[in-house]
Short mmCIF file of C-alpha atoms and ligand atoms in Angstrom, two decimals:
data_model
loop_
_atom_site.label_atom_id
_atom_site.label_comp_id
_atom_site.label_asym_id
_atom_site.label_seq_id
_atom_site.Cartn_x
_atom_site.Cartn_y
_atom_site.Cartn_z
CA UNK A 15 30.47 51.39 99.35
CA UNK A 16 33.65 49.44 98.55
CA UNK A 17 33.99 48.58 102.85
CA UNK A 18 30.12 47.43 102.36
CA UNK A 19 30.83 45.31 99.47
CA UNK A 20 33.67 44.11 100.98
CA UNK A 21 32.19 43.10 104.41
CA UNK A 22 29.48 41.48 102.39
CA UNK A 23 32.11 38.93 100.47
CA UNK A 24 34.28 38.38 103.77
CA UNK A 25 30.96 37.47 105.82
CA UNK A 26 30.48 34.83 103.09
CA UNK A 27 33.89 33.55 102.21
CA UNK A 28 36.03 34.70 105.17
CA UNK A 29 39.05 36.33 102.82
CA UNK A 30 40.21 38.28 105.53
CA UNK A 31 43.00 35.94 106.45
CA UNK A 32 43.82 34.76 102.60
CA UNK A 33 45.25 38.62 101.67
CA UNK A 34 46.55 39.16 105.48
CA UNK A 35 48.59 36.09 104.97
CA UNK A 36 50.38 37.49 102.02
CA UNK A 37 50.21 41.30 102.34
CA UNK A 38 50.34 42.02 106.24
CA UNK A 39 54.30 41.52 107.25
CA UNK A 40 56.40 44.02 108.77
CA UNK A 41 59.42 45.72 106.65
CA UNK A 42 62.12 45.48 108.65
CA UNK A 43 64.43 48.05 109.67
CA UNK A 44 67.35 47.53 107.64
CA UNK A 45 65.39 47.15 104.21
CA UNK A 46 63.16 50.39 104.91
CA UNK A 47 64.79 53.33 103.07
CA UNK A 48 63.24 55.67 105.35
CA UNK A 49 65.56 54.14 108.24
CA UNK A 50 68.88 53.34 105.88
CA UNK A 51 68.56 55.79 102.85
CA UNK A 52 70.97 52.67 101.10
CA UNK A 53 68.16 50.40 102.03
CA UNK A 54 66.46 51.35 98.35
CA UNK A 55 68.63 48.90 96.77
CA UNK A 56 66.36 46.30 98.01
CA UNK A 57 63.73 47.76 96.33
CA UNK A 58 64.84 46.14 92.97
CA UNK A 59 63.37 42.70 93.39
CA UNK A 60 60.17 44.99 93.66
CA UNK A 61 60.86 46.98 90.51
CA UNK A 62 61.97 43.87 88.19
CA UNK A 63 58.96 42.05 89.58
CA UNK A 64 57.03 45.50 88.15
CA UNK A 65 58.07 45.60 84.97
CA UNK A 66 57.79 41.79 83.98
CA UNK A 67 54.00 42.99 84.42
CA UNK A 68 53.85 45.55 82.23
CA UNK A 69 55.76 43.17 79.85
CA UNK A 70 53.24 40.74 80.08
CA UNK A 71 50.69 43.15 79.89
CA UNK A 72 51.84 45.42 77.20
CA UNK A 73 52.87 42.47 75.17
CA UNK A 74 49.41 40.72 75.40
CA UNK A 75 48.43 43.96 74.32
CA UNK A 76 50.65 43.88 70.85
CA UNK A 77 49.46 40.33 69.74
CA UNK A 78 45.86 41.86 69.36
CA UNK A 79 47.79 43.40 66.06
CA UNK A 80 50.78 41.39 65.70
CA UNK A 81 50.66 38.35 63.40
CA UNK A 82 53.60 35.99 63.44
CA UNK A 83 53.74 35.44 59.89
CA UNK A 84 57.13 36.48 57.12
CA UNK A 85 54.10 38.51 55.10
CA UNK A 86 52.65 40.20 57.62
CA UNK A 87 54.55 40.44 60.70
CA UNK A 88 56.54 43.83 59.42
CA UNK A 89 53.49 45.06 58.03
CA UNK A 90 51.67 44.80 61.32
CA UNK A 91 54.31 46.03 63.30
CA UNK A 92 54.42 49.04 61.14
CA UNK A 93 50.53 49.80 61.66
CA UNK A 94 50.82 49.16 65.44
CA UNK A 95 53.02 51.37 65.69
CA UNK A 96 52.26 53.98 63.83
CA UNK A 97 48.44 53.75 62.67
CA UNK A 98 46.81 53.02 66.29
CA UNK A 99 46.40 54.82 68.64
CA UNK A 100 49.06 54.80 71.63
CA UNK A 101 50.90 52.11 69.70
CA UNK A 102 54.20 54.12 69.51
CA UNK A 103 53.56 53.92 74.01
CA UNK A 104 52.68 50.44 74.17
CA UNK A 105 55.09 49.02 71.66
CA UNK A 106 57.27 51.64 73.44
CA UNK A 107 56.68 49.60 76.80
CA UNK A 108 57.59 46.77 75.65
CA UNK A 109 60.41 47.33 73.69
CA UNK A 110 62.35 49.71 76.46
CA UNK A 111 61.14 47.58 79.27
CA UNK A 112 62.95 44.35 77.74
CA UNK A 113 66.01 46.10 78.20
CA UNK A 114 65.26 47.98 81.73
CA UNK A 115 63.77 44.21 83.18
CA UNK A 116 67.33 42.73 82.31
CA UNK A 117 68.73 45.97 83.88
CA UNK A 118 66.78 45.83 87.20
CA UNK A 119 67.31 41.81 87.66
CA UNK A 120 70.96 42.21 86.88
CA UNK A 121 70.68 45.08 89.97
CA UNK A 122 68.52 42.99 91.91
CA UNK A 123 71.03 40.29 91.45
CA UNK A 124 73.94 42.31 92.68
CA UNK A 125 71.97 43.11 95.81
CA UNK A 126 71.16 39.32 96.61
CA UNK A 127 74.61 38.76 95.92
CA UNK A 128 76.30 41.42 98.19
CA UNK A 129 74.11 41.21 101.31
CA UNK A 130 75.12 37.40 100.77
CA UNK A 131 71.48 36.67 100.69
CA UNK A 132 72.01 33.65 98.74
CA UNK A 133 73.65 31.82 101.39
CA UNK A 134 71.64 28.99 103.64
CA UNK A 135 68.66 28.80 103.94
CA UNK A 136 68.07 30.38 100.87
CA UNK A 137 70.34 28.40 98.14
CA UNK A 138 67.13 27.18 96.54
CA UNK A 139 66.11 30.74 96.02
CA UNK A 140 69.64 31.64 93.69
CA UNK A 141 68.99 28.91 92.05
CA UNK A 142 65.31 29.77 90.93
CA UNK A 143 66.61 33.63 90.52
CA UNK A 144 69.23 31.85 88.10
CA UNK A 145 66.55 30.24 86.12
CA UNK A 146 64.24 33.24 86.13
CA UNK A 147 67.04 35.06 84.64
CA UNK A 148 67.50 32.46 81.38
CA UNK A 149 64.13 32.55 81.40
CA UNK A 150 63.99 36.48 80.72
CA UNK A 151 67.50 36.24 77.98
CA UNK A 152 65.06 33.68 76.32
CA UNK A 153 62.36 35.64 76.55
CA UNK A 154 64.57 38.77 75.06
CA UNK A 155 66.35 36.55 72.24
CA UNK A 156 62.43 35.54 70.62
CA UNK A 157 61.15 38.48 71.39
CA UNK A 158 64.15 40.25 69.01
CA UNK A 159 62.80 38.15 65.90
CA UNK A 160 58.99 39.25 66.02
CA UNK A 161 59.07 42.08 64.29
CA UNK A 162 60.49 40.64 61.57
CA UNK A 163 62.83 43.36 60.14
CA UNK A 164 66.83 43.20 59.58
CA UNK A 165 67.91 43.72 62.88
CA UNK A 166 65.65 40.33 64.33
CA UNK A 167 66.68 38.58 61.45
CA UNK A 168 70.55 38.86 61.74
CA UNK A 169 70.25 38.80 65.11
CA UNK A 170 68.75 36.12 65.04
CA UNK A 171 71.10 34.12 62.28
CA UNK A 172 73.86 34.76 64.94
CA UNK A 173 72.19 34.14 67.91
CA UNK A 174 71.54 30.84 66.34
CA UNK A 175 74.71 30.49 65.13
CA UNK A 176 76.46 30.27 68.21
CA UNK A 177 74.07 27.74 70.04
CA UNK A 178 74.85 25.48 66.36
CA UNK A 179 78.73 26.07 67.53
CA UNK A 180 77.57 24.03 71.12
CA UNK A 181 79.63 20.94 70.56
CA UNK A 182 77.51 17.35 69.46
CA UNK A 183 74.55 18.79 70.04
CA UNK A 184 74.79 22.60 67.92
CA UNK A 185 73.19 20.86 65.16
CA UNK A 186 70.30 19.70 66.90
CA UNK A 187 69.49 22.73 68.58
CA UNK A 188 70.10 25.17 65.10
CA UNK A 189 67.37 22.93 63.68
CA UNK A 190 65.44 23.08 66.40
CA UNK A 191 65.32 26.70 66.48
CA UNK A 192 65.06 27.23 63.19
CA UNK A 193 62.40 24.65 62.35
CA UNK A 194 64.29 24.07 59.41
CA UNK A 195 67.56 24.94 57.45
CA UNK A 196 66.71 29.00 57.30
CA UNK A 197 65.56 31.62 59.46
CA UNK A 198 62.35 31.59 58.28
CA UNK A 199 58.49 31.11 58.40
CA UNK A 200 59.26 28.38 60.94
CA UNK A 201 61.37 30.19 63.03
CA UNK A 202 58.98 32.88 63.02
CA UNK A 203 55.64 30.77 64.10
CA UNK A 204 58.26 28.75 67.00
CA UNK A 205 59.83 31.97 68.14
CA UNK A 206 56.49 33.62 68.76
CA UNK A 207 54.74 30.18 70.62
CA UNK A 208 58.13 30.54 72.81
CA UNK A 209 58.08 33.67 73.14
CA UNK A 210 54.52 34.10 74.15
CA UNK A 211 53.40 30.48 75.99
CA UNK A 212 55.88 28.92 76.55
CA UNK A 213 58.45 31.27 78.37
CA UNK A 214 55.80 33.42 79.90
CA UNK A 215 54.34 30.21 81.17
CA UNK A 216 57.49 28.84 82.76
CA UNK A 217 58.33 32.84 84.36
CA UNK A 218 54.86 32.58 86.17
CA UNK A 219 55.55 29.64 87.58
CA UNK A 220 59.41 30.39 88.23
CA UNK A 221 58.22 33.69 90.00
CA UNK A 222 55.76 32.25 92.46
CA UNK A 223 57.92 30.14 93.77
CA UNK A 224 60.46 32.56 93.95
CA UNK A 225 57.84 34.33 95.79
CA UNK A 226 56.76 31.33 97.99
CA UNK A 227 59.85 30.81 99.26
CA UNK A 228 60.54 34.29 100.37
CA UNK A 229 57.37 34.44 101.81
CA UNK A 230 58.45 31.34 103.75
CA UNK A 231 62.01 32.09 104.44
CA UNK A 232 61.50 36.19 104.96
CA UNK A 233 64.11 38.62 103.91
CA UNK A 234 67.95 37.96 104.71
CA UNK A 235 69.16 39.67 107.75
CA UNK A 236 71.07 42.70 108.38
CA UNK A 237 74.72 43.03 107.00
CA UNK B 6 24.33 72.75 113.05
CA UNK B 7 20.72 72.42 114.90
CA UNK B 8 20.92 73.51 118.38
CA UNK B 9 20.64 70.18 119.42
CA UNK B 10 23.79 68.96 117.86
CA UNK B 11 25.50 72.27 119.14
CA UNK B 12 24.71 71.35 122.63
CA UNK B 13 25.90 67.89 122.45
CA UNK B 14 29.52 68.97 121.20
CA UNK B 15 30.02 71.17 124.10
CA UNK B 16 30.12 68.51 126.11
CA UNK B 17 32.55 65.92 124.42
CA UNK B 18 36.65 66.61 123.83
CA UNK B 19 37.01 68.43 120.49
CA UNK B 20 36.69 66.01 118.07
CA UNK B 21 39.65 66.20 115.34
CA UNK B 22 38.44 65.88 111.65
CA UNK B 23 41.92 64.56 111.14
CA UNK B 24 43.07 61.79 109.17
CA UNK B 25 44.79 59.08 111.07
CA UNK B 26 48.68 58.57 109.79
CA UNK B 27 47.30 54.99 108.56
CA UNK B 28 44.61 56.70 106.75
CA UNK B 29 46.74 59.05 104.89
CA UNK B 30 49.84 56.26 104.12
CA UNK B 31 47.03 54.32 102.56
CA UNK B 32 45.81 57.10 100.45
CA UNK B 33 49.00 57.78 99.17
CA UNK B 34 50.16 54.43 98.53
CA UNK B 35 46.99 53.31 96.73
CA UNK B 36 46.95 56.48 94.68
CA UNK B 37 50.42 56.30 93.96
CA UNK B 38 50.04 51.97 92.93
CA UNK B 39 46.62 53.35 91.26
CA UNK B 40 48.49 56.60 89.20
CA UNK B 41 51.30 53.66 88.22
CA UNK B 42 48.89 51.10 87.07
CA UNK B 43 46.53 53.32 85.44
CA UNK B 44 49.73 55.27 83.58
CA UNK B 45 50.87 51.54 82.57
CA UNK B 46 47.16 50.18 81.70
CA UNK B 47 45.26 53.28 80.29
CA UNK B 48 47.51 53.59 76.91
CA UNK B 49 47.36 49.82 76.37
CA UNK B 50 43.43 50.30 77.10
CA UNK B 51 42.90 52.73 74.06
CA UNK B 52 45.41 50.95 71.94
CA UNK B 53 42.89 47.88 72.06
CA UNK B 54 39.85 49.78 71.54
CA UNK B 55 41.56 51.57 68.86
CA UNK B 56 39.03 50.18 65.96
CA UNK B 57 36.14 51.25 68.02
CA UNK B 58 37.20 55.06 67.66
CA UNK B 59 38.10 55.48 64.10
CA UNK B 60 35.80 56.81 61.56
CA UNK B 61 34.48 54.36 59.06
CA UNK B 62 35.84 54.94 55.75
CA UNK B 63 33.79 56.79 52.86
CA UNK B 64 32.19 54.34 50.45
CA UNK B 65 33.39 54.31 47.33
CA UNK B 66 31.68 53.58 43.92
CA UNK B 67 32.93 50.43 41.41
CA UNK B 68 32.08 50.15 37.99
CA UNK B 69 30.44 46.79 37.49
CA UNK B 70 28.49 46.33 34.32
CA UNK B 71 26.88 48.08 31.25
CA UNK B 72 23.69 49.20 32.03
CA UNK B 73 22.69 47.54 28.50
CA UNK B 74 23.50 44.25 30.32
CA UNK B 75 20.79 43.99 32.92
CA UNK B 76 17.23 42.11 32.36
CA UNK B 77 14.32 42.33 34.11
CA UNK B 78 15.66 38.09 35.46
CA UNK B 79 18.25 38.94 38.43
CA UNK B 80 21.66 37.78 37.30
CA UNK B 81 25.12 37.65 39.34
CA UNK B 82 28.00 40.33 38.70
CA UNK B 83 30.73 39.81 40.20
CA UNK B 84 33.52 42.98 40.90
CA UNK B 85 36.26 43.43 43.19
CA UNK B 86 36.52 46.12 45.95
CA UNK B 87 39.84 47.85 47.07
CA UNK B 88 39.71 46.74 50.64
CA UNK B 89 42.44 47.97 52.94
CA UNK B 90 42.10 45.68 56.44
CA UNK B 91 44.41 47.09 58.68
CA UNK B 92 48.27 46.36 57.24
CA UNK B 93 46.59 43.70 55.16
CA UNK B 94 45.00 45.54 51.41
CA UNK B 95 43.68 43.63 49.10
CA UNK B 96 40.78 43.52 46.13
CA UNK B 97 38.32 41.00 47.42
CA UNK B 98 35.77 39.78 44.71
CA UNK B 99 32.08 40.97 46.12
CA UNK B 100 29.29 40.19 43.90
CA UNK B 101 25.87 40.96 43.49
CA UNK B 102 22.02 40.52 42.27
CA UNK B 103 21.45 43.13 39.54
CA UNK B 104 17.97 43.38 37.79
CA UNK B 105 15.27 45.79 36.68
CA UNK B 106 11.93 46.11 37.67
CA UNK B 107 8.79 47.47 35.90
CA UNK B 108 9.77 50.89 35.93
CA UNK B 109 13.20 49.58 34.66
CA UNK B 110 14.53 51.04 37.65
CA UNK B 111 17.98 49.01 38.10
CA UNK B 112 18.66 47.91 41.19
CA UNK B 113 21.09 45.36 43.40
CA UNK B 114 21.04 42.81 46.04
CA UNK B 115 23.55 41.84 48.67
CA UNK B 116 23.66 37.88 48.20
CA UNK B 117 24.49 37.70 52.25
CA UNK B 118 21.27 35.68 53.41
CA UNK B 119 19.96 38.00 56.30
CA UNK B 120 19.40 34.68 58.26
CA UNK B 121 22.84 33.82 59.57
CA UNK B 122 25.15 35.03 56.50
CA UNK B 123 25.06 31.93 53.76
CA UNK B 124 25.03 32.86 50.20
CA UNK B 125 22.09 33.37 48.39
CA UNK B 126 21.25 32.73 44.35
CA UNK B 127 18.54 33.07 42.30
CA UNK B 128 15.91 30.60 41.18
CA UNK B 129 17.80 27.83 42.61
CA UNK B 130 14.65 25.69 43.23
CA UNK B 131 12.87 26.96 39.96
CA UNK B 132 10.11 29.24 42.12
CA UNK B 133 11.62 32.77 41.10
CA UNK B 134 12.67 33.69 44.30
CA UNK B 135 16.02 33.89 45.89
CA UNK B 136 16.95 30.57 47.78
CA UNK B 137 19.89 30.20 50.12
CA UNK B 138 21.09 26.49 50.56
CA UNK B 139 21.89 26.92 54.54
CA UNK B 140 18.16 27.15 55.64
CA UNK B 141 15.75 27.17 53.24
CA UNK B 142 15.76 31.05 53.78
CA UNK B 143 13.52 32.41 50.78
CA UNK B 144 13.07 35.74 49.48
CA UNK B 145 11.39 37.57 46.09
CA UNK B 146 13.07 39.24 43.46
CA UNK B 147 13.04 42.35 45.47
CA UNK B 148 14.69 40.77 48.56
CA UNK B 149 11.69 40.87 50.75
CA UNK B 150 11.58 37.82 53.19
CA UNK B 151 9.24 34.92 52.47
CA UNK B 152 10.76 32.71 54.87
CA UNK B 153 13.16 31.79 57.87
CA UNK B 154 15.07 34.99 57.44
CA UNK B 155 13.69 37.95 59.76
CA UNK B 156 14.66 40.61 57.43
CA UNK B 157 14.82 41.37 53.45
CA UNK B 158 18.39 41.34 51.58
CA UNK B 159 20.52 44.36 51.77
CA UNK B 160 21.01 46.38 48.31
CA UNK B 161 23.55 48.29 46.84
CA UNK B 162 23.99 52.01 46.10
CA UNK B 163 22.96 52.35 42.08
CA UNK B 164 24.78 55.33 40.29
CA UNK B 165 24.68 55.19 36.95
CA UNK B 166 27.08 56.56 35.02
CA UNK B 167 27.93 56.71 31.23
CA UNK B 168 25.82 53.49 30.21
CA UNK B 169 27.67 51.99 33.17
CA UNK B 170 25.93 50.14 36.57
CA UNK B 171 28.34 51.41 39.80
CA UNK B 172 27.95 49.72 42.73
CA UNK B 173 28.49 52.03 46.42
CA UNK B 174 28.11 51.02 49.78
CA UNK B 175 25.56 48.48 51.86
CA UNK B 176 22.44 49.69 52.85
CA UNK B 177 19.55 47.79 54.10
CA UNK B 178 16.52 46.85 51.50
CA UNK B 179 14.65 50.01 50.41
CA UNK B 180 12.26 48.39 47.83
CA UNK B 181 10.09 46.05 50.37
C1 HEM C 21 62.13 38.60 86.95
C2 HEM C 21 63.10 38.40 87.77
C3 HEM C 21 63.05 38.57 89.27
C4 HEM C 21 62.08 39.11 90.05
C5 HEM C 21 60.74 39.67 89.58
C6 HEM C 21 62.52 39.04 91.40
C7 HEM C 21 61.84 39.52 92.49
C8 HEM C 21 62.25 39.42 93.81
C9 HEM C 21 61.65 40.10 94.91
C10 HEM C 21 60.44 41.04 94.85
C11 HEM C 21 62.33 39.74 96.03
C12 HEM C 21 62.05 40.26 97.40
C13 HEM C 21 63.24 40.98 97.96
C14 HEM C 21 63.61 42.24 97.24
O1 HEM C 21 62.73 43.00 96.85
O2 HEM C 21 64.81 42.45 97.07
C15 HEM C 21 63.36 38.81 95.64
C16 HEM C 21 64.27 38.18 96.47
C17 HEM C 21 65.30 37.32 96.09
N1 HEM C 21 65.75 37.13 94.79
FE1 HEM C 21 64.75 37.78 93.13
N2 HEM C 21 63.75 38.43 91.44
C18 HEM C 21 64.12 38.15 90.15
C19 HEM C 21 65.30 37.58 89.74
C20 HEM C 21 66.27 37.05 90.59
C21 HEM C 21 67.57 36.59 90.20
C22 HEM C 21 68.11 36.66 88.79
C23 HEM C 21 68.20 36.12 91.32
C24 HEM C 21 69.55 35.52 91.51
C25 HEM C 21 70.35 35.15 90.59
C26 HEM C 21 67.29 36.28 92.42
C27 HEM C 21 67.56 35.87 93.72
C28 HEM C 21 66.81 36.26 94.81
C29 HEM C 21 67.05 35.79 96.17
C30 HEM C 21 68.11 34.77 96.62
C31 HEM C 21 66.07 36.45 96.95
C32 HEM C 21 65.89 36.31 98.44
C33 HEM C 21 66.66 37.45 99.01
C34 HEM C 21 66.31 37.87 100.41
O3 HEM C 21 65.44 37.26 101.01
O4 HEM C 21 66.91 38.81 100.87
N3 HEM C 21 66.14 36.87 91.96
N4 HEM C 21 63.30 38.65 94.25
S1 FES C 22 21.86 31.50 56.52
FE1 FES C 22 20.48 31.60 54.88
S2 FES C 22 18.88 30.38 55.62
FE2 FES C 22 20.20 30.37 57.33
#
């Protein structure tokens, strides 16, 4: 059934090489655990790259309820949570998996940094890692905010706080966070578009050419 | 396991009904990636569907007017309902077409136009009927159809109670 539907699509449209070209390359020897039991520490590019998806999914699965508003966003939170079904899991998902991403990429990192898989040719690939890992602290600091109770607001008072003690341009970039002088409605509506377009947006694209160049470049060599 | 068959296995090498080792790597990997995904996407699944599966709530009855108010000429009550909309509860102001008929039998009309949803009132256009200003939608006194609308307005549960009219639930036109 599925190898007739298949065959029907790749007479068509030829697909055959689009999937071989990214899925069909050998693992070698010295990052397959089965050789080199230590081997599974390169499986934590694999695992961060695992849970940003269910981030991204379990998040676009919380703004179905969530509303970025001072009234509401509590409110909502609350009946996610506790007045939907599986909303304890999936609010659950996201919240834990914030924490274990960071966890993973800060692994991952470690790895990269060790086997001294950063070095030529693959500078360009630190560098995007680098970014990719701003990218998820920014993701984690608007995140914190959303649900709107004490903790995301003082949180997010200091977190502010100490990008206003930058020198020059603190100022600037307190307003601009804020929206304003408070930690209010404003910062609420901005930390959710960040948090949910803007950022995501800008990991995507971060990630597949993290991805591309891999793909070009192949894993680092043996120690 | 005709005799046919029978005779033409004897002649080939045993054949193995086993799985080959790529077979059974990509059974386990797919329904290892498929238990992980579906653990990760099932909950997240019923948490959207969520309003789907709960049970409507009970309707409830409001107390909108004496009964000594209502005339045989539709008027417009107005009373507010104790809505609660997910984390959001409020008392929206509903209103509605109350009027007797000849058997003084009270009864009351959505004002949602069955057309596409405008609001109806009465006697806009001086004919007695119920006009709604969208499309020309037209309908008599007891809500049946006359014109661009494909069904007659809704009414209101009636319970009355006390001298009082109480308003219940939607349900659709029982009079035409
Ligand atoms: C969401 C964050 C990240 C994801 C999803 C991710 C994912 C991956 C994956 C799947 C690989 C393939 C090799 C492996 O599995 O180990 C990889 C390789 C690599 N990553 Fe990341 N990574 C992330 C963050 C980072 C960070 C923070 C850095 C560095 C600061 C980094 C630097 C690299 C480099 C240089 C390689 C190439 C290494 C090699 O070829 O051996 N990545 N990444
Ligand atoms: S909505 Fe009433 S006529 Fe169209």
């Amino acid at each position: 059934m599925f190898k007739s539907v298949y065959n029907w699509i790749d007479e068509r449209l030829d697909i055959t090489p689009l999937w071989r070209d990214v899925a069909d390359h050998e693992v070698p020897e010295h990052v397959n655990p089965a050789h080199h039991f230590s081997a599974f520490v390169y499986c934590f590019g694999g695992l961060t790259f695992f849970i940003t998806v269910i981030q991204i999914l379990s998040g676009m699965f919380l703004t179905m309820y969530y509303v970025p508003d001072i009234i509401n966003a509590y409110a909502s939170v609350d009946y996610l949570q506790h007045k939907v079904a599986f909303g304890q899991i999936v609010r659950g998902m996201h919240h834990f998996g914030a924490s274990l991403v960071i966890v993973m990429m800060f692994l991952h990192t470690l790895r990269v940094f060790f086997t001294g898989s950063y070095k030529a040719p693959r500078e360009m690939n630190w560098v995007v890692g680098m970014l990719i890992f701003f990218i998820m602290l920014g993701l984690g600091f608007t995140g914190y905010l959303l649900p709107w109770d004490n903790k995301a607001y003082y949180a997010t008072k200091v977190g502010v706080e100490i990008a206003a003690s930058v020198p020059v341009l603190g100022p600037y970039i307190a307003d601009f966070l804020y929206g304003g002088d408070i930690v209010g409605a404003q910062t609420l509506t901005r930390f959710f578009a960040i948090h949910v377009f803007f950022l995501p947006g800008a990991l995507i694209a971060m990630l597949a050419a993290h991805f591309i160049m891999i793909r070009k470049q192949g894993i680092s060599g043996p120690l | 396991m005709s005799n046919h068959e029978h005779h033409e296995n004897a002649h080939k090498p045993a054949q193995r009904k086993e799985m080959s080792r790529r077979q059974f790597l990509s059974y386990t990997l797919g329904g290892t990636t498929a238990f992980m995904m579906g653990g990760a996407v099932l909950p997240m699944v019923r948490f959207a569907v969520d309003p789907l599966l709960v049970k409507k709530g009970e309707g409830t009855y409001v107390k909108v007017v004496e009964e000594s108010k209502i005339t045989n000429e539709p008027q417009e009550f107005k009373f507010t309902v104790h809505q609660i909309d997910g984390w959001y509860v409020s008392d929206p102001e509903l209103s509605a077409w109350i009027s007797k008929d000849e058997n003084n039998t009270i009864f009351a009309l959505s004002p949602v136009c069955k057309h596409l949803g405008c609001t109806i009132g009465w006697n806009v256009k001086g004919k007695n009927e119920f006009d709604c200003p969208c499309h020309d939608a037209r309908y008599t006194k007891d809500g049946k159809n006359l014109a661009v609308a494909p069904n007659p307005l809704d009414e209101y549960e009636v319970k009355l109670e006390d001298g009082f009219v109480y308003l219940g639930p939607i349900k659709p036109n029982t009079r035409v």
